[in-house]
Amino acid sequence: MDKLIVATHNRGKLREIKQFFCDLPVKIISADELGEDSPRETGKTYRENALLKARYLYDKYRIPTLADDSGLEVKILNGLPGVYSARFDGPKATYESNNIKLLSRLGNKSDRRAKFISVIILLSDTIYQSIGKVSGRIAYNLSGVSGFGYDPLFIPLGYQKTYSELACKKQFISHRAIALKKIKKIIEKL
Ligand code: ITT
């Protein structure tokens, strides 16, 4: 395999995926580089959404295509924002407004357990799937500047710093890194 489409418009995800595969002899092409828009994420699960994002471009270009659907599940909020993580604060949500909404929904509650999930689909002649999960907790305040999304609020288990504060270390321990590890092995063999 010499080319891989990464079906995302999320720059943070794209950066992490490119960096993870930087030692592979594969040219990574993003949805933006192809001038493509995103399909509506109508799925009820991460897998359905990842599959529909990958299929949208694979059916057109017939080049192996990878898509990531991910989310943050907060225990005391019954798993929200979950598959709605990108739009938690509504259709015009920004990372900042989502983070503010999450902090206000949690208030001073002491049970702040949460987990990040990434479901990655690699679509070629076959559908390959990989899942990465990381447990942790939601901080009381935003901390750190690197990364994207809920990174300034999520403290992975075993650490006292948010994903944002952990900066490049996130790349070795994150939910996405766990999911990408298995996909990388598959790509190396294709
Ligand atoms: P694409 O569909 O174009 O890939 P998206 O941002 O819409 O981009 P998702 O539908 O998978 O992606 O939404 C996942 C949301 O969950 C994302 O927008 C972030 O708010 C959050 N998220 C996912 N992974 C994250 C990470 O590693 N760090 C922080 N927030 C993350």
PDB file of C-alpha atoms and ligand atoms in Angstrom:
ATOM      1  CA  MET A   1       0.000   0.000   0.000  1.00  0.00           C
ATOM      2  CA  ASP A   2       1.499   3.345  -0.979  1.00  0.00           C
ATOM      3  CA  LYS A   3      -1.403   5.764  -0.434  1.00  0.00           C
ATOM      4  CA  LEU A   4      -3.854   6.203   2.401  1.00  0.00           C
ATOM      5  CA  ILE A   5      -6.791   8.585   2.573  1.00  0.00           C
ATOM      6  CA  VAL A   6      -7.519   9.863   6.059  1.00  0.00           C
ATOM      7  CA  ALA A   7     -11.206  10.751   6.101  1.00  0.00           C
ATOM      8  CA  THR A   8     -11.172  13.538   8.647  1.00  0.00           C
ATOM      9  CA  HIS A   9     -11.628  17.299   8.662  1.00  0.00           C
ATOM     10  CA  ASN A  10     -10.360  17.521  12.209  1.00  0.00           C
ATOM     11  CA  ARG A  11      -6.849  18.998  12.106  1.00  0.00           C
ATOM     12  CA  GLY A  12      -5.941  17.711  15.550  1.00  0.00           C
ATOM     13  CA  LYS A  13      -6.801  14.142  14.626  1.00  0.00           C
ATOM     14  CA  LEU A  14      -5.040  14.437  11.270  1.00  0.00           C
ATOM     15  CA  ARG A  15      -1.866  15.692  12.954  1.00  0.00           C
ATOM     16  CA  GLU A  16      -1.873  12.783  15.404  1.00  0.00           C
ATOM     17  CA  ILE A  17      -2.543  10.183  12.706  1.00  0.00           C
ATOM     18  CA  LYS A  18       0.168  11.592  10.396  1.00  0.00           C
ATOM     19  CA  GLN A  19       2.669  11.641  13.214  1.00  0.00           C
ATOM     20  CA  PHE A  20       1.832   8.088  14.230  1.00  0.00           C
ATOM     21  CA  PHE A  21       2.426   6.839  10.696  1.00  0.00           C
ATOM     22  CA  CYS A  22       5.417   9.098   9.966  1.00  0.00           C
ATOM     23  CA  ASP A  23       7.804   6.162   9.576  1.00  0.00           C
ATOM     24  CA  LEU A  24       5.610   4.307   7.086  1.00  0.00           C
ATOM     25  CA  PRO A  25       6.357   4.624   3.357  1.00  0.00           C
ATOM     26  CA  VAL A  26       2.755   5.678   2.709  1.00  0.00           C
ATOM     27  CA  LYS A  27       1.506   8.987   1.316  1.00  0.00           C
ATOM     28  CA  ILE A  28      -1.273  10.316   3.506  1.00  0.00           C
ATOM     29  CA  ILE A  29      -3.988  12.288   1.763  1.00  0.00           C
ATOM     30  CA  SER A  30      -6.583  14.124   3.830  1.00  0.00           C
ATOM     31  CA  ALA A  31     -10.226  14.819   2.967  1.00  0.00           C
ATOM     32  CA  ASP A  32      -9.394  18.551   2.819  1.00  0.00           C
ATOM     33  CA  GLU A  33      -6.597  17.952   0.297  1.00  0.00           C
ATOM     34  CA  LEU A  34      -9.130  16.132  -1.886  1.00  0.00           C
ATOM     35  CA  GLY A  35     -11.509  19.093  -1.540  1.00  0.00           C
ATOM     36  CA  GLU A  36     -14.131  16.803  -0.077  1.00  0.00           C
ATOM     37  CA  ASP A  37     -16.753  17.752   2.477  1.00  0.00           C
ATOM     38  CA  SER A  38     -17.902  15.474   5.314  1.00  0.00           C
ATOM     39  CA  PRO A  39     -20.884  13.161   5.189  1.00  0.00           C
ATOM     40  CA  ARG A  40     -23.601  13.640   7.819  1.00  0.00           C
ATOM     41  CA  GLU A  41     -22.729  11.577  10.867  1.00  0.00           C
ATOM     42  CA  THR A  42     -26.067   9.859  11.246  1.00  0.00           C
ATOM     43  CA  GLY A  43     -24.785   6.736  13.017  1.00  0.00           C
ATOM     44  CA  LYS A  44     -25.750   5.836  16.567  1.00  0.00           C
ATOM     45  CA  THR A  45     -22.389   4.244  17.310  1.00  0.00           C
ATOM     46  CA  TYR A  46     -18.744   5.166  16.800  1.00  0.00           C
ATOM     47  CA  ARG A  47     -18.366   2.209  14.424  1.00  0.00           C
ATOM     48  CA  GLU A  48     -21.299   3.295  12.237  1.00  0.00           C
ATOM     49  CA  ASN A  49     -19.970   6.833  11.996  1.00  0.00           C
ATOM     50  CA  ALA A  50     -16.378   5.747  11.306  1.00  0.00           C
ATOM     51  CA  LEU A  51     -17.601   3.364   8.632  1.00  0.00           C
ATOM     52  CA  LEU A  52     -19.762   5.940   6.917  1.00  0.00           C
ATOM     53  CA  LYS A  53     -16.920   8.498   6.884  1.00  0.00           C
ATOM     54  CA  ALA A  54     -14.513   5.925   5.411  1.00  0.00           C
ATOM     55  CA  ARG A  55     -17.032   4.606   2.875  1.00  0.00           C
ATOM     56  CA  TYR A  56     -17.873   8.122   1.656  1.00  0.00           C
ATOM     57  CA  LEU A  57     -14.343   8.543   0.274  1.00  0.00           C
ATOM     58  CA  TYR A  58     -13.384   4.928  -0.407  1.00  0.00           C
ATOM     59  CA  ASP A  59     -16.361   4.404  -2.742  1.00  0.00           C
ATOM     60  CA  LYS A  60     -15.234   7.426  -4.761  1.00  0.00           C
ATOM     61  CA  TYR A  61     -11.443   7.021  -4.863  1.00  0.00           C
ATOM     62  CA  ARG A  62     -10.908   3.279  -4.279  1.00  0.00           C
ATOM     63  CA  ILE A  63      -7.793   4.087  -2.240  1.00  0.00           C
ATOM     64  CA  PRO A  64      -7.526   2.499   1.238  1.00  0.00           C
ATOM     65  CA  THR A  65      -9.276   4.910   3.589  1.00  0.00           C
ATOM     66  CA  LEU A  66      -9.022   5.364   7.347  1.00  0.00           C
ATOM     67  CA  ALA A  67     -11.603   7.103   9.518  1.00  0.00           C
ATOM     68  CA  ASP A  68     -11.689   7.762  13.248  1.00  0.00           C
ATOM     69  CA  ASP A  69     -14.840   8.314  15.246  1.00  0.00           C
ATOM     70  CA  SER A  70     -14.189   9.169  18.824  1.00  0.00           C
ATOM     71  CA  GLY A  71     -15.750  10.594  21.928  1.00  0.00           C
ATOM     72  CA  LEU A  72     -15.552  11.298  25.613  1.00  0.00           C
ATOM     73  CA  GLU A  73     -17.899   9.371  27.913  1.00  0.00           C
ATOM     74  CA  VAL A  74     -18.525  10.829  31.347  1.00  0.00           C
ATOM     75  CA  LYS A  75     -19.854   8.304  33.842  1.00  0.00           C
ATOM     76  CA  ILE A  76     -22.096  10.562  35.908  1.00  0.00           C
ATOM     77  CA  LEU A  77     -23.613  11.986  32.691  1.00  0.00           C
ATOM     78  CA  ASN A  78     -24.602   8.450  31.615  1.00  0.00           C
ATOM     79  CA  GLY A  79     -21.911   8.338  28.945  1.00  0.00           C
ATOM     80  CA  LEU A  80     -22.513  11.790  27.454  1.00  0.00           C
ATOM     81  CA  PRO A  81     -21.224  13.491  25.349  1.00  0.00           C
ATOM     82  CA  GLY A  82     -20.196  10.158  23.729  1.00  0.00           C
ATOM     83  CA  VAL A  83     -20.935  10.006  20.003  1.00  0.00           C
ATOM     84  CA  TYR A  84     -22.158  13.616  20.282  1.00  0.00           C
ATOM     85  CA  SER A  85     -18.800  14.884  21.580  1.00  0.00           C
ATOM     86  CA  ALA A  86     -18.158  17.179  18.613  1.00  0.00           C
ATOM     87  CA  ARG A  87     -21.619  18.801  18.917  1.00  0.00           C
ATOM     88  CA  PHE A  88     -22.157  18.648  22.686  1.00  0.00           C
ATOM     89  CA  ASP A  89     -22.942  22.378  22.825  1.00  0.00           C
ATOM     90  CA  GLY A  90     -25.177  22.256  19.723  1.00  0.00           C
ATOM     91  CA  PRO A  91     -24.662  22.598  15.952  1.00  0.00           C
ATOM     92  CA  LYS A  92     -22.426  25.688  16.329  1.00  0.00           C
ATOM     93  CA  ALA A  93     -20.325  24.184  19.125  1.00  0.00           C
ATOM     94  CA  THR A  94     -16.643  25.024  19.391  1.00  0.00           C
ATOM     95  CA  TYR A  95     -14.024  23.190  21.457  1.00  0.00           C
ATOM     96  CA  GLU A  96     -14.232  26.036  23.964  1.00  0.00           C
ATOM     97  CA  SER A  97     -18.027  26.013  24.252  1.00  0.00           C
ATOM     98  CA  ASN A  98     -18.067  22.205  24.590  1.00  0.00           C
ATOM     99  CA  ASN A  99     -15.524  22.389  27.396  1.00  0.00           C
ATOM    100  CA  ILE A 100     -17.466  25.113  29.198  1.00  0.00           C
ATOM    101  CA  LYS A 101     -20.683  23.127  28.864  1.00  0.00           C
ATOM    102  CA  LEU A 102     -19.013  20.005  30.253  1.00  0.00           C
ATOM    103  CA  LEU A 103     -17.584  21.902  33.214  1.00  0.00           C
ATOM    104  CA  SER A 104     -20.947  23.455  33.979  1.00  0.00           C
ATOM    105  CA  ARG A 105     -22.786  20.115  33.705  1.00  0.00           C
ATOM    106  CA  LEU A 106     -20.335  18.630  36.216  1.00  0.00           C
ATOM    107  CA  GLY A 107     -20.234  21.617  38.576  1.00  0.00           C
ATOM    108  CA  ASN A 108     -18.433  20.579  41.753  1.00  0.00           C
ATOM    109  CA  LYS A 109     -19.402  16.914  41.550  1.00  0.00           C
ATOM    110  CA  SER A 110     -16.653  14.720  42.912  1.00  0.00           C
ATOM    111  CA  ASP A 111     -17.309  11.691  40.669  1.00  0.00           C
ATOM    112  CA  ARG A 112     -15.552  12.906  37.512  1.00  0.00           C
ATOM    113  CA  ARG A 113     -14.727   9.518  36.004  1.00  0.00           C
ATOM    114  CA  ALA A 114     -14.643   9.479  32.213  1.00  0.00           C
ATOM    115  CA  LYS A 115     -13.167   7.570  29.337  1.00  0.00           C
ATOM    116  CA  PHE A 116     -12.017   8.474  25.850  1.00  0.00           C
ATOM    117  CA  ILE A 117     -12.790   6.091  23.015  1.00  0.00           C
ATOM    118  CA  SER A 118     -11.508   5.967  19.465  1.00  0.00           C
ATOM    119  CA  VAL A 119     -12.903   3.581  16.881  1.00  0.00           C
ATOM    120  CA  ILE A 120     -10.817   3.413  13.749  1.00  0.00           C
ATOM    121  CA  ILE A 121     -11.958   1.841  10.524  1.00  0.00           C
ATOM    122  CA  LEU A 122      -9.561   1.047   7.707  1.00  0.00           C
ATOM    123  CA  LEU A 123     -11.515   0.313   4.573  1.00  0.00           C
ATOM    124  CA  SER A 124     -10.027  -1.391   1.525  1.00  0.00           C
ATOM    125  CA  ASP A 125     -11.244  -4.712   0.113  1.00  0.00           C
ATOM    126  CA  THR A 126     -11.909  -5.628   3.730  1.00  0.00           C
ATOM    127  CA  ILE A 127     -13.186  -3.678   6.723  1.00  0.00           C
ATOM    128  CA  TYR A 128     -10.592  -3.534   9.498  1.00  0.00           C
ATOM    129  CA  GLN A 129     -11.529  -2.111  12.886  1.00  0.00           C
ATOM    130  CA  SER A 130      -9.552  -1.150  15.940  1.00  0.00           C
ATOM    131  CA  ILE A 131     -10.702   0.326  19.247  1.00  0.00           C
ATOM    132  CA  GLY A 132      -8.696   2.284  21.795  1.00  0.00           C
ATOM    133  CA  LYS A 133      -9.986   3.260  25.243  1.00  0.00           C
ATOM    134  CA  VAL A 134      -8.387   5.289  28.019  1.00  0.00           C
ATOM    135  CA  SER A 135      -9.971   5.780  31.441  1.00  0.00           C
ATOM    136  CA  GLY A 136      -9.429   8.927  33.434  1.00  0.00           C
ATOM    137  CA  ARG A 137     -11.226  11.878  34.972  1.00  0.00           C
ATOM    138  CA  ILE A 138     -12.412  15.376  34.142  1.00  0.00           C
ATOM    139  CA  ALA A 139     -10.412  18.203  35.728  1.00  0.00           C
ATOM    140  CA  TYR A 140     -12.121  21.070  37.577  1.00  0.00           C
ATOM    141  CA  ASN A 141     -10.497  23.650  35.285  1.00  0.00           C
ATOM    142  CA  LEU A 142      -9.001  23.871  31.821  1.00  0.00           C
ATOM    143  CA  SER A 143      -5.237  23.260  31.865  1.00  0.00           C
ATOM    144  CA  GLY A 144      -2.656  23.223  29.105  1.00  0.00           C
ATOM    145  CA  VAL A 145      -2.571  24.572  25.578  1.00  0.00           C
ATOM    146  CA  SER A 146      -1.640  21.719  23.286  1.00  0.00           C
ATOM    147  CA  GLY A 147      -3.931  19.290  21.488  1.00  0.00           C
ATOM    148  CA  PHE A 148      -7.584  19.855  20.690  1.00  0.00           C
ATOM    149  CA  GLY A 149     -11.131  19.226  21.853  1.00  0.00           C
ATOM    150  CA  TYR A 150     -11.455  18.082  25.445  1.00  0.00           C
ATOM    151  CA  ASP A 151      -7.672  17.682  25.887  1.00  0.00           C
ATOM    152  CA  PRO A 152      -7.427  20.543  28.436  1.00  0.00           C
ATOM    153  CA  LEU A 153      -9.970  18.748  30.673  1.00  0.00           C
ATOM    154  CA  PHE A 154      -9.079  15.054  30.468  1.00  0.00           C
ATOM    155  CA  ILE A 155      -6.628  13.571  32.990  1.00  0.00           C
ATOM    156  CA  PRO A 156      -5.724   9.981  32.047  1.00  0.00           C
ATOM    157  CA  LEU A 157      -5.563   7.397  34.838  1.00  0.00           C
ATOM    158  CA  GLY A 158      -2.109   7.265  36.436  1.00  0.00           C
ATOM    159  CA  TYR A 159      -1.315  10.912  35.622  1.00  0.00           C
ATOM    160  CA  GLN A 160      -1.915  14.242  37.361  1.00  0.00           C
ATOM    161  CA  LYS A 161      -1.878  16.259  34.149  1.00  0.00           C
ATOM    162  CA  THR A 162      -4.397  16.761  31.362  1.00  0.00           C
ATOM    163  CA  TYR A 163      -3.797  15.443  27.841  1.00  0.00           C
ATOM    164  CA  SER A 164      -3.044  19.089  26.914  1.00  0.00           C
ATOM    165  CA  GLU A 165      -0.391  19.425  29.594  1.00  0.00           C
ATOM    166  CA  LEU A 166       1.097  16.040  28.681  1.00  0.00           C
ATOM    167  CA  ALA A 167       1.618  17.523  25.195  1.00  0.00           C
ATOM    168  CA  CYS A 168       3.598  15.161  22.913  1.00  0.00           C
ATOM    169  CA  LYS A 169       3.355  12.368  25.471  1.00  0.00           C
ATOM    170  CA  LYS A 170      -0.338  12.084  24.564  1.00  0.00           C
ATOM    171  CA  GLN A 171       0.863  10.567  21.303  1.00  0.00           C
ATOM    172  CA  PHE A 172       2.141   7.479  23.154  1.00  0.00           C
ATOM    173  CA  ILE A 173      -0.689   6.880  25.618  1.00  0.00           C
ATOM    174  CA  SER A 174      -3.920   8.140  24.064  1.00  0.00           C
ATOM    175  CA  HIS A 175      -7.060   6.252  23.068  1.00  0.00           C
ATOM    176  CA  ARG A 176      -6.202   7.085  19.439  1.00  0.00           C
ATOM    177  CA  ALA A 177      -2.630   5.823  19.787  1.00  0.00           C
ATOM    178  CA  ILE A 178      -3.924   2.514  21.159  1.00  0.00           C
ATOM    179  CA  ALA A 179      -6.329   2.123  18.245  1.00  0.00           C
ATOM    180  CA  LEU A 180      -3.745   3.209  15.667  1.00  0.00           C
ATOM    181  CA  LYS A 181      -1.153   0.702  16.864  1.00  0.00           C
ATOM    182  CA  LYS A 182      -3.129  -2.272  15.551  1.00  0.00           C
ATOM    183  CA  ILE A 183      -4.044  -0.469  12.307  1.00  0.00           C
ATOM    184  CA  LYS A 184      -0.384   0.370  11.710  1.00  0.00           C
ATOM    185  CA  LYS A 185       0.502  -3.337  11.790  1.00  0.00           C
ATOM    186  CA  ILE A 186      -2.238  -4.038   9.248  1.00  0.00           C
ATOM    187  CA  ILE A 187      -1.065  -1.217   6.951  1.00  0.00           C
ATOM    188  CA  GLU A 188       2.498  -2.560   7.085  1.00  0.00           C
ATOM    189  CA  LYS A 189       1.241  -5.864   5.686  1.00  0.00           C
ATOM    190  CA  LEU A 190      -1.116  -4.513   3.001  1.00  0.00           C
TER     191      LEU A 190
HETATM  192  P1  ITT B   1     -14.082  14.137  11.698  1.00  0.00           P
HETATM  193  O1  ITT B   1     -15.475  13.531  11.806  1.00  0.00           O
HETATM  194  O2  ITT B   1     -13.915  14.999  10.499  1.00  0.00           O
HETATM  195  O3  ITT B   1     -13.006  13.121  11.868  1.00  0.00           O
HETATM  196  P2  ITT B   1     -14.838  15.358  14.231  1.00  0.00           P
HETATM  197  O4  ITT B   1     -14.168  16.343  15.135  1.00  0.00           O
HETATM  198  O5  ITT B   1     -16.265  15.669  13.820  1.00  0.00           O
HETATM  199  O6  ITT B   1     -13.898  15.155  12.952  1.00  0.00           O
HETATM  200  P3  ITT B   1     -15.816  13.067  15.691  1.00  0.00           P
HETATM  201  O7  ITT B   1     -17.150  13.109  15.026  1.00  0.00           O
HETATM  202  O8  ITT B   1     -15.166  11.740  15.887  1.00  0.00           O
HETATM  203  O9  ITT B   1     -14.765  13.941  14.905  1.00  0.00           O
HETATM  204  O10 ITT B   1     -15.952  13.836  17.069  1.00  0.00           O
HETATM  205  C1  ITT B   1     -15.105  13.564  18.098  1.00  0.00           C
HETATM  206  C2  ITT B   1     -15.046  14.743  19.046  1.00  0.00           C
HETATM  207  O11 ITT B   1     -14.585  14.217  20.297  1.00  0.00           O
HETATM  208  C3  ITT B   1     -14.004  15.770  18.600  1.00  0.00           C
HETATM  209  O12 ITT B   1     -14.570  16.817  17.846  1.00  0.00           O
HETATM  210  C4  ITT B   1     -13.463  16.259  19.941  1.00  0.00           C
HETATM  211  O13 ITT B   1     -14.321  17.228  20.464  1.00  0.00           O
HETATM  212  C5  ITT B   1     -13.561  15.013  20.808  1.00  0.00           C
HETATM  213  N1  ITT B   1     -12.302  14.258  20.744  1.00  0.00           N
HETATM  214  C6  ITT B   1     -12.025  13.108  20.045  1.00  0.00           C
HETATM  215  N2  ITT B   1     -10.759  12.722  20.227  1.00  0.00           N
HETATM  216  C7  ITT B   1     -10.206  13.644  21.040  1.00  0.00           C
HETATM  217  C8  ITT B   1      -8.917  13.815  21.567  1.00  0.00           C
HETATM  218  O14 ITT B   1      -7.902  12.996  21.280  1.00  0.00           O
HETATM  219  N3  ITT B   1      -8.703  14.869  22.373  1.00  0.00           N
HETATM  220  C9  ITT B   1      -9.690  15.710  22.672  1.00  0.00           C
HETATM  221  N4  ITT B   1     -10.935  15.652  22.189  1.00  0.00           N
HETATM  222  C10 ITT B   1     -11.195  14.617  21.375  1.00  0.00           C
END
